[in-house]
Short mmCIF file of C-alpha atoms in Angstrom, two decimals:
data_model
loop_
_atom_site.label_atom_id
_atom_site.label_comp_id
_atom_site.label_asym_id
_atom_site.label_seq_id
_atom_site.Cartn_x
_atom_site.Cartn_y
_atom_site.Cartn_z
CA MET A 1264 21.27 -15.89 -13.77
CA SER A 1265 20.22 -16.59 -17.39
CA ASP A 1266 17.75 -14.37 -19.21
CA ILE A 1267 15.15 -17.12 -19.34
CA LYS A 1268 14.69 -16.85 -15.57
CA LYS A 1269 14.32 -13.09 -15.57
CA ALA A 1270 10.93 -11.48 -15.11
CA LYS A 1271 9.75 -9.03 -17.74
CA VAL A 1272 9.14 -5.48 -16.53
CA TYR A 1273 7.68 -3.01 -19.01
CA PHE A 1274 8.43 0.70 -18.81
CA THR A 1275 7.42 3.94 -20.46
CA ASP A 1276 8.20 7.51 -19.48
CA PHE A 1277 5.70 10.33 -19.08
CA ARG A 1278 6.63 12.03 -22.37
CA CYS A 1279 3.61 12.22 -24.68
CA GLU A 1280 2.94 13.35 -28.21
CA MET A 1281 0.70 16.39 -28.61
CA ASP A 1282 -2.49 14.36 -29.02
CA GLU A 1283 -1.75 11.53 -26.56
CA SER A 1284 -2.63 11.71 -22.88
CA PRO A 1285 -0.66 9.90 -20.14
CA VAL A 1286 -3.65 7.65 -19.43
CA LYS A 1287 -3.74 6.46 -23.04
CA LYS A 1288 -0.02 5.83 -22.87
CA LEU A 1289 -0.60 3.83 -19.68
CA GLN A 1290 -3.20 1.67 -21.39
CA ARG A 1291 -0.81 1.08 -24.27
CA LEU A 1292 1.86 0.00 -21.78
CA LEU A 1293 -0.54 -2.41 -20.07
CA LYS A 1294 -1.55 -4.01 -23.34
CA THR A 1295 2.07 -4.40 -24.40
CA ALA A 1296 2.83 -5.99 -21.03
CA GLY A 1297 0.01 -8.51 -21.56
CA MET A 1298 -2.60 -7.45 -19.02
CA ASP A 1299 -5.31 -7.74 -21.66
CA LYS A 1300 -4.34 -11.39 -22.22
CA ILE A 1301 -5.74 -12.34 -18.80
CA ASP A 1302 -9.12 -14.08 -19.12
CA MET A 1303 -11.37 -11.55 -17.40
CA GLU A 1304 -14.67 -12.37 -19.09
CA GLY A 1305 -17.46 -12.11 -16.48
CA LYS A 1306 -14.97 -12.10 -13.58
CA PHE A 1307 -14.65 -9.81 -10.58
CA VAL A 1308 -11.41 -7.83 -10.79
CA ALA A 1309 -10.03 -6.08 -7.70
CA ILE A 1310 -7.87 -3.03 -8.45
CA LYS A 1311 -5.93 -2.34 -5.27
CA MET A 1312 -4.77 1.22 -4.78
CA HIS A 1313 -4.36 3.94 -2.13
CA PHE A 1314 -6.92 6.75 -2.15
CA GLY A 1315 -4.70 9.12 -0.18
CA GLU A 1316 -5.30 10.54 3.28
CA LEU A 1317 -7.34 13.74 3.41
CA GLY A 1318 -4.95 16.66 3.01
CA ASN A 1319 -2.38 14.62 1.10
CA MET A 1320 -1.85 15.66 -2.53
CA SER A 1321 0.73 13.16 -3.80
CA TYR A 1322 -1.54 10.14 -4.33
CA LEU A 1323 -2.27 8.94 -7.87
CA ARG A 1324 -4.85 10.88 -9.85
CA PRO A 1325 -8.20 9.13 -10.38
CA ASN A 1326 -7.60 9.35 -14.15
CA TYR A 1327 -5.05 6.55 -13.90
CA ALA A 1328 -7.47 4.34 -11.97
CA LYS A 1329 -10.11 4.90 -14.65
CA ALA A 1330 -7.63 3.93 -17.36
CA VAL A 1331 -7.06 0.57 -15.64
CA ALA A 1332 -10.76 0.01 -14.92
CA ASP A 1333 -11.69 0.84 -18.52
CA LEU A 1334 -9.19 -1.69 -19.85
CA VAL A 1335 -10.60 -4.34 -17.49
CA LYS A 1336 -14.11 -3.63 -18.79
CA GLU A 1337 -12.81 -3.76 -22.36
CA CYS A 1338 -11.60 -7.30 -21.52
CA GLY A 1339 -15.02 -8.29 -20.19
CA GLY A 1340 -14.18 -8.00 -16.50
CA LYS A 1341 -16.11 -6.44 -13.62
CA PRO A 1342 -13.64 -4.06 -11.93
CA PHE A 1343 -13.82 -2.37 -8.57
CA LEU A 1344 -11.31 -0.17 -6.76
CA THR A 1345 -10.45 -1.32 -3.27
CA ASP A 1346 -8.36 -0.68 -0.19
CA CYS A 1347 -8.68 -1.81 3.42
CA ASN A 1348 -9.19 0.33 6.50
CA THR A 1349 -6.25 1.72 8.43
CA LEU A 1350 -5.05 0.61 11.82
CA TYR A 1351 -4.27 4.12 13.00
CA PRO A 1352 -6.64 7.05 13.58
CA GLY A 1353 -7.33 9.21 10.56
CA SER A 1354 -9.84 9.64 7.74
CA ARG A 1355 -9.71 6.01 6.53
CA LYS A 1356 -10.19 3.98 9.73
CA ASN A 1357 -13.72 2.77 8.90
CA ALA A 1358 -15.54 2.23 5.63
CA ILE A 1359 -17.80 5.29 5.89
CA GLU A 1360 -14.96 7.74 6.53
CA HIS A 1361 -12.79 5.85 4.04
CA LEU A 1362 -15.37 6.25 1.28
CA TYR A 1363 -15.88 9.94 2.05
CA CYS A 1364 -12.10 10.34 1.88
CA ALA A 1365 -11.93 8.51 -1.46
CA TRP A 1366 -14.78 10.59 -2.88
CA GLU A 1367 -13.28 13.87 -1.70
CA ASN A 1368 -9.97 12.90 -3.30
CA GLY A 1369 -11.76 12.25 -6.59
CA PHE A 1370 -12.41 8.49 -6.58
CA THR A 1371 -16.13 8.07 -7.31
CA PRO A 1372 -17.95 5.68 -9.65
CA MET A 1373 -18.50 8.66 -11.96
CA THR A 1374 -14.80 9.56 -12.18
CA VAL A 1375 -13.23 6.10 -12.23
CA GLY A 1376 -15.94 4.18 -14.05
CA CYS A 1377 -16.41 1.45 -11.46
CA PRO A 1378 -17.50 0.95 -7.83
CA VAL A 1379 -15.25 1.70 -4.86
CA ILE A 1380 -15.43 -1.08 -2.25
CA ILE A 1381 -13.65 -1.05 1.12
CA GLY A 1382 -12.10 -4.49 1.29
CA ASP A 1383 -12.49 -5.33 4.99
CA GLY A 1384 -15.93 -3.93 5.69
CA LEU A 1385 -17.41 -1.23 7.87
CA LYS A 1386 -15.07 -1.48 10.85
CA GLY A 1387 -12.14 -3.36 9.34
CA THR A 1388 -13.25 -6.68 10.79
CA ASP A 1389 -14.54 -8.44 7.65
CA ASP A 1390 -11.53 -10.57 6.77
CA ILE A 1391 -10.57 -14.10 5.83
CA ALA A 1392 -7.61 -16.18 6.98
CA VAL A 1393 -5.39 -17.06 4.01
CA PRO A 1394 -2.56 -19.61 4.41
CA VAL A 1395 0.95 -18.39 3.58
CA GLU A 1396 2.90 -21.16 1.88
CA GLY A 1397 6.47 -21.08 3.16
CA GLY A 1398 5.70 -18.31 5.64
CA GLU A 1399 8.29 -17.90 8.38
CA TYR A 1400 6.52 -15.14 10.30
CA ILE A 1401 2.89 -15.53 9.22
CA GLN A 1402 1.07 -18.84 8.90
CA GLU A 1403 -2.33 -17.32 8.08
CA ALA A 1404 -2.71 -13.80 6.72
CA LYS A 1405 -5.86 -11.85 7.61
CA ILE A 1406 -6.93 -10.31 4.31
CA GLY A 1407 -9.97 -8.15 3.56
CA ARG A 1408 -12.75 -10.44 2.38
CA ALA A 1409 -13.68 -8.42 -0.74
CA VAL A 1410 -10.04 -8.55 -1.87
CA MET A 1411 -9.99 -12.33 -1.65
CA ASP A 1412 -13.48 -12.73 -3.16
CA ALA A 1413 -12.21 -11.21 -6.41
CA ASP A 1414 -11.30 -13.65 -9.19
CA ILE A 1415 -8.43 -11.50 -10.47
CA PHE A 1416 -6.15 -9.12 -8.56
CA ILE A 1417 -4.50 -6.02 -10.02
CA SER A 1418 -2.36 -3.58 -8.03
CA LEU A 1419 -2.01 0.07 -9.00
CA THR A 1420 0.75 1.65 -6.94
CA HIS A 1421 2.11 5.13 -6.37
CA PHE A 1422 5.83 4.51 -5.87
CA LYS A 1423 7.26 6.91 -3.26
CA GLY A 1424 9.43 7.08 -0.17
CA HIS A 1425 8.43 5.68 3.21
CA GLU A 1426 9.61 6.58 6.68
CA LEU A 1427 9.89 2.93 7.82
CA THR A 1428 10.16 0.66 4.79
CA GLY A 1429 12.38 2.96 2.70
CA PHE A 1430 9.92 3.11 -0.17
CA GLY A 1431 6.26 2.35 -0.60
CA GLY A 1432 5.95 0.18 -3.69
CA THR A 1433 3.95 -2.77 -4.96
CA ILE A 1434 4.69 -5.15 -2.09
CA LYS A 1435 3.69 -2.59 0.50
CA ASN A 1436 0.57 -1.60 -1.43
CA ILE A 1437 -0.51 -5.23 -1.51
CA GLY A 1438 0.81 -6.71 1.73
CA MET A 1439 0.04 -3.92 4.15
CA GLY A 1440 -2.81 -2.46 2.13
CA CYS A 1441 -4.84 -5.68 1.79
CA GLY A 1442 -4.48 -6.65 5.42
CA SER A 1443 -7.59 -6.11 7.51
CA ARG A 1444 -7.25 -4.17 10.74
CA ALA A 1445 -6.13 -7.39 12.47
CA GLY A 1446 -3.85 -8.15 9.51
CA LYS A 1447 -2.16 -4.76 9.73
CA LYS A 1448 -1.68 -5.35 13.44
CA ASP A 1449 -0.01 -8.69 12.62
CA GLN A 1450 2.50 -6.92 10.41
CA HIS A 1451 3.00 -3.60 12.15
CA HIS A 1452 2.81 -4.12 15.86
CA ASN A 1453 4.03 -6.42 18.59
CA GLY A 1454 2.16 -4.71 21.41
CA LYS A 1455 -1.36 -3.89 22.55
CA PRO A 1456 -3.52 -0.79 22.13
CA VAL A 1457 -3.26 2.22 24.40
CA ILE A 1458 -6.04 4.68 25.17
CA ASP A 1459 -5.62 8.46 25.36
CA PRO A 1460 -7.87 9.55 28.27
CA GLU A 1461 -7.96 13.10 26.89
CA ASN A 1462 -9.72 11.91 23.72
CA CYS A 1463 -11.89 9.18 25.27
CA ARG A 1464 -15.55 10.28 25.57
CA GLY A 1465 -16.61 7.33 27.68
CA CYS A 1466 -19.15 6.21 25.06
CA ARG A 1467 -18.21 2.52 25.47
CA LEU A 1468 -18.78 1.75 21.77
CA CYS A 1469 -15.42 0.00 21.66
CA MET A 1470 -16.61 -2.57 24.21
CA ARG A 1471 -19.04 -3.96 21.64
CA GLU A 1472 -16.11 -4.99 19.45
CA CYS A 1473 -14.01 -6.65 22.16
CA ALA A 1474 -14.55 -10.42 22.39
CA ASN A 1475 -11.89 -11.05 25.03
CA ASP A 1476 -12.78 -8.76 27.96
CA GLY A 1477 -9.74 -6.69 27.04
CA LEU A 1478 -11.43 -3.39 27.88
CA ALA A 1479 -12.42 -2.09 31.30
CA PHE A 1480 -14.37 1.10 31.96
CA ASP A 1481 -13.09 3.35 34.75
CA GLU A 1482 -16.30 4.56 36.41
CA GLY A 1483 -14.46 7.13 38.47
CA ARG A 1484 -12.77 8.92 35.56
CA LYS A 1485 -15.46 7.92 33.01
CA VAL A 1486 -12.86 6.70 30.52
CA MET A 1487 -12.03 3.34 28.94
CA THR A 1488 -8.86 1.44 29.87
CA ILE A 1489 -7.04 -1.62 28.52
CA ASP A 1490 -7.13 -4.81 30.60
CA GLU A 1491 -3.63 -6.08 29.81
CA ALA A 1492 -4.38 -9.54 31.20
CA HIS A 1493 -7.17 -10.21 28.69
CA CYS A 1494 -6.36 -7.98 25.68
CA VAL A 1495 -5.08 -10.03 22.72
CA GLY A 1496 -4.04 -7.00 20.64
CA CYS A 1497 -6.49 -7.60 17.78
CA GLY A 1498 -7.08 -3.87 17.23
CA ARG A 1499 -10.86 -4.15 16.66
CA CYS A 1500 -11.47 -1.45 19.28
CA ILE A 1501 -9.55 1.10 17.18
CA GLY A 1502 -12.08 0.94 14.37
CA ALA A 1503 -14.95 1.28 16.83
CA CYS A 1504 -13.64 4.54 18.32
CA ASN A 1505 -15.02 7.62 16.58
CA PHE A 1506 -12.80 9.98 18.56
CA ASP A 1507 -9.27 8.72 17.72
CA ALA A 1508 -8.66 7.79 21.36
CA ILE A 1509 -7.16 4.33 20.75
CA HIS A 1510 -3.92 3.45 18.97
CA PHE A 1511 -1.06 0.96 19.07
CA GLY A 1512 2.05 1.89 20.97
CA GLN A 1513 4.76 -0.67 20.20
CA ASP A 1514 5.99 -0.99 16.61
CA ALA A 1515 7.58 -4.11 15.19
CA ALA A 1516 11.22 -3.85 14.11
CA VAL A 1517 11.50 -2.64 10.51
CA LYS A 1518 13.21 -5.75 9.17
CA GLU A 1519 10.55 -8.00 10.70
CA LEU A 1520 7.83 -5.72 9.33
CA ASN A 1521 9.36 -6.04 5.87
CA CYS A 1522 9.31 -9.84 6.03
CA ARG A 1523 5.73 -9.99 7.27
CA MET A 1524 4.66 -7.60 4.54
CA ALA A 1525 6.20 -9.83 1.86
CA GLU A 1526 4.41 -12.86 3.29
CA TYR A 1527 1.08 -11.03 3.30
CA THR A 1528 1.65 -10.11 -0.33
CA LYS A 1529 2.21 -13.73 -1.24
CA ALA A 1530 -1.07 -14.68 0.45
CA VAL A 1531 -2.96 -12.11 -1.63
CA VAL A 1532 -1.60 -13.03 -5.07
CA ALA A 1533 -1.19 -16.81 -4.72
CA CYS A 1534 -3.28 -19.14 -6.87
CA ARG A 1535 -5.05 -16.55 -9.01
CA ASP A 1536 -4.29 -14.29 -11.96
CA ASN A 1537 -2.57 -11.10 -10.87
CA PHE A 1538 -0.93 -8.13 -12.54
CA HIS A 1539 0.92 -5.10 -11.17
CA ILE A 1540 1.37 -1.45 -12.15
CA SER A 1541 3.62 1.13 -10.51
CA LEU A 1542 3.73 4.83 -11.34
CA VAL A 1543 6.95 6.50 -10.26
CA CYS A 1544 5.95 10.15 -9.99
CA ASP A 1545 5.47 12.74 -7.25
CA ILE A 1546 8.06 10.76 -5.28
CA SER A 1547 7.30 12.17 -1.86
CA PRO A 1548 9.69 11.33 1.01
CA VAL A 1549 6.99 9.63 3.10
CA CYS A 1550 3.77 7.67 2.64
CA ASP A 1551 0.46 8.91 1.22
CA CYS A 1552 -1.08 7.85 4.56
CA HIS A 1553 -0.11 11.22 6.06
CA SER A 1554 -2.51 14.17 6.01
CA GLY A 1555 0.11 16.24 4.19
CA ASN A 1556 3.08 15.73 1.92
CA ASP A 1557 6.45 17.28 1.25
CA VAL A 1558 7.86 18.11 -2.18
CA PRO A 1559 9.24 15.22 -4.29
CA ILE A 1560 12.78 14.04 -3.58
CA LEU A 1561 13.38 12.78 -7.14
CA PRO A 1562 12.10 13.72 -10.61
CA ASP A 1563 9.19 11.88 -12.20
CA ILE A 1564 10.45 8.77 -13.97
CA GLY A 1565 7.64 6.85 -15.62
CA MET A 1566 5.18 3.97 -15.57
CA PHE A 1567 6.14 0.34 -14.95
CA ALA A 1568 4.13 -2.89 -15.27
CA SER A 1569 4.79 -6.59 -14.71
CA PHE A 1570 3.24 -9.91 -13.74
CA ASP A 1571 5.98 -10.15 -11.06
CA PRO A 1572 5.46 -7.82 -8.06
CA LEU A 1573 9.00 -8.27 -6.74
CA ALA A 1574 10.70 -7.61 -10.08
CA LEU A 1575 8.50 -4.54 -10.44
CA ASP A 1576 9.62 -3.12 -7.08
CA GLN A 1577 13.25 -3.88 -7.88
CA ALA A 1578 13.02 -2.17 -11.27
CA CYS A 1579 11.37 0.91 -9.74
CA VAL A 1580 13.92 1.29 -6.97
CA ASP A 1581 16.79 0.79 -9.43
CA ALA A 1582 15.36 3.53 -11.64
CA CYS A 1583 15.08 5.86 -8.65
CA LEU A 1584 18.65 5.24 -7.53
CA ARG A 1585 19.89 6.37 -10.94
CA GLN A 1586 18.27 9.80 -10.54
CA THR A 1587 19.76 13.05 -9.30
CA PRO A 1588 18.03 14.30 -6.11
CA LEU A 1589 15.84 17.36 -6.51
CA PRO A 1590 17.01 20.58 -4.86
CA ASN A 1591 15.17 21.98 -1.86
CA SER A 1592 13.81 18.57 -0.88
CA GLN A 1593 14.05 16.47 2.27
CA LEU A 1594 16.68 14.34 0.57
CA THR A 1595 19.01 17.20 -0.37
CA GLU A 1596 18.42 18.81 3.03
CA GLN A 1597 19.56 15.59 4.71
CA MET A 1598 22.58 15.37 2.43
CA ALA A 1599 23.61 18.92 3.34
CA GLY A 1600 23.58 18.20 7.08
CA HIS A 1601 26.88 18.46 8.93
CA ASP A 1602 26.57 14.92 10.29
CA PHE A 1603 25.34 13.36 7.04
CA HIS A 1604 26.38 9.74 6.47
CA ASP A 1605 26.02 8.64 2.85
CA HIS A 1606 24.19 5.30 2.52
CA HIS A 1607 24.60 5.52 -1.28
CA ASP A 1608 20.84 5.06 -1.47
CA HIS A 1609 18.34 7.88 -2.01
CA PHE A 1610 15.67 6.33 0.20
CA GLU A 1611 17.90 5.53 3.15
CA ASN A 1612 19.53 8.95 2.80
CA THR A 1613 16.08 10.56 2.99
CA THR A 1614 15.01 8.65 6.11
CA PRO A 1615 18.14 7.04 7.62
CA ASN A 1616 16.18 4.77 9.98
CA SER A 1617 14.31 3.16 7.09
CA GLU A 1618 15.29 -0.08 5.33
CA TYR A 1619 13.89 -2.01 2.36
CA LYS A 1620 16.45 -4.58 1.25
CA THR A 1621 15.23 -7.25 3.69
CA CYS A 1622 11.75 -7.01 2.16
CA LEU A 1623 13.02 -7.72 -1.36
CA ALA A 1624 15.34 -10.49 -0.18
CA HIS A 1625 12.64 -12.22 1.86
CA ALA A 1626 10.11 -11.89 -0.96
CA GLU A 1627 12.51 -13.75 -3.26
CA LYS A 1628 13.25 -16.34 -0.57
CA ILE A 1629 9.58 -17.28 -0.12
CA GLY A 1630 8.92 -17.45 -3.87
CA LEU A 1631 6.92 -14.26 -4.36
CA GLY A 1632 8.96 -13.46 -7.46
CA THR A 1633 12.46 -12.67 -8.59
CA LYS A 1634 14.70 -9.62 -8.30
CA GLU A 1635 16.20 -10.42 -11.70
CA TYR A 1636 14.36 -8.67 -14.51
CA GLU A 1637 14.52 -7.64 -18.14
CA LEU A 1638 13.42 -4.04 -18.63
CA ILE A 1639 11.43 -3.58 -21.84
CA THR A 1640 10.89 0.04 -22.91
CA VAL A 1641 7.65 0.96 -24.61
CA LYS A 1642 7.72 4.14 -26.70
#
């Protein structure tokens, strides 16, 4: 493929002069990459990121989010940080808990210089159906309304490992992260919710969210049950449960999940200005969605930026594969196992059941971007 068809990906490492902070170096990278050339004057700018689950310590520091928000304001834009509620139980399953989680992890208007808005509303039900041009798995993606109301979309990603999708990069941050509760269900699950009777308090709050008579209360045991004949698997009941009693049981196959995630990403970025940033540091073996995190599997590499989300992910994974695994990590522990099978890939060696190549291939197939890139180093 000729150079003219390659996407430009900009890179800088974390080395800094005595009087330069990493956040200033990040802003310099973003300006070199052309983010400040986007017409932001008077426009709402969504900065999509992950605030980290409570207990997790590998998520991006709020300082980086402030650096991006400050640059947006410098360009005349109106930034806000955003993420959508989770499908699973935890500290980010509704907007109130999600905001408390973000605040406790350091993301407040005072620290990041802009509001924090949960993209799909109080219970994860405030979404909008967005057509997916060329979608093979998804015809309409269910995206958090605040994400789609923004005039400009920017993603700020912590690049790390992931137990299902190999790595969590830009496409996962956007596709899975911007899906509402129903949107995450579209990508992640083929089945219907299940209810843990040990955690169910019999409060019946979930019944208010069910529009399909998919819930039935067992008067004898005083617990809620799923009516399989009527449940459509929308997942709205999960957000209504304050006691973590409801969850999905049947996961979609990883390769299908990867393809759906790419299609959701295309729905989010299509037809509006978008820009993408990925920080490859604290490369934990699994996602920041967990309430804890293991030590990094690879050394810190640097900061990447591009207008092309696919090229950005490809450049980040290529940079990771060139690194030497860190000792005393999950990766080196796996490699030392007596039955170790070398996949010649750090992410698949870390979690052998994971897979990411189908995501990148499908993203290119549907026109999300290109895997071919020119890496431009910024000193």
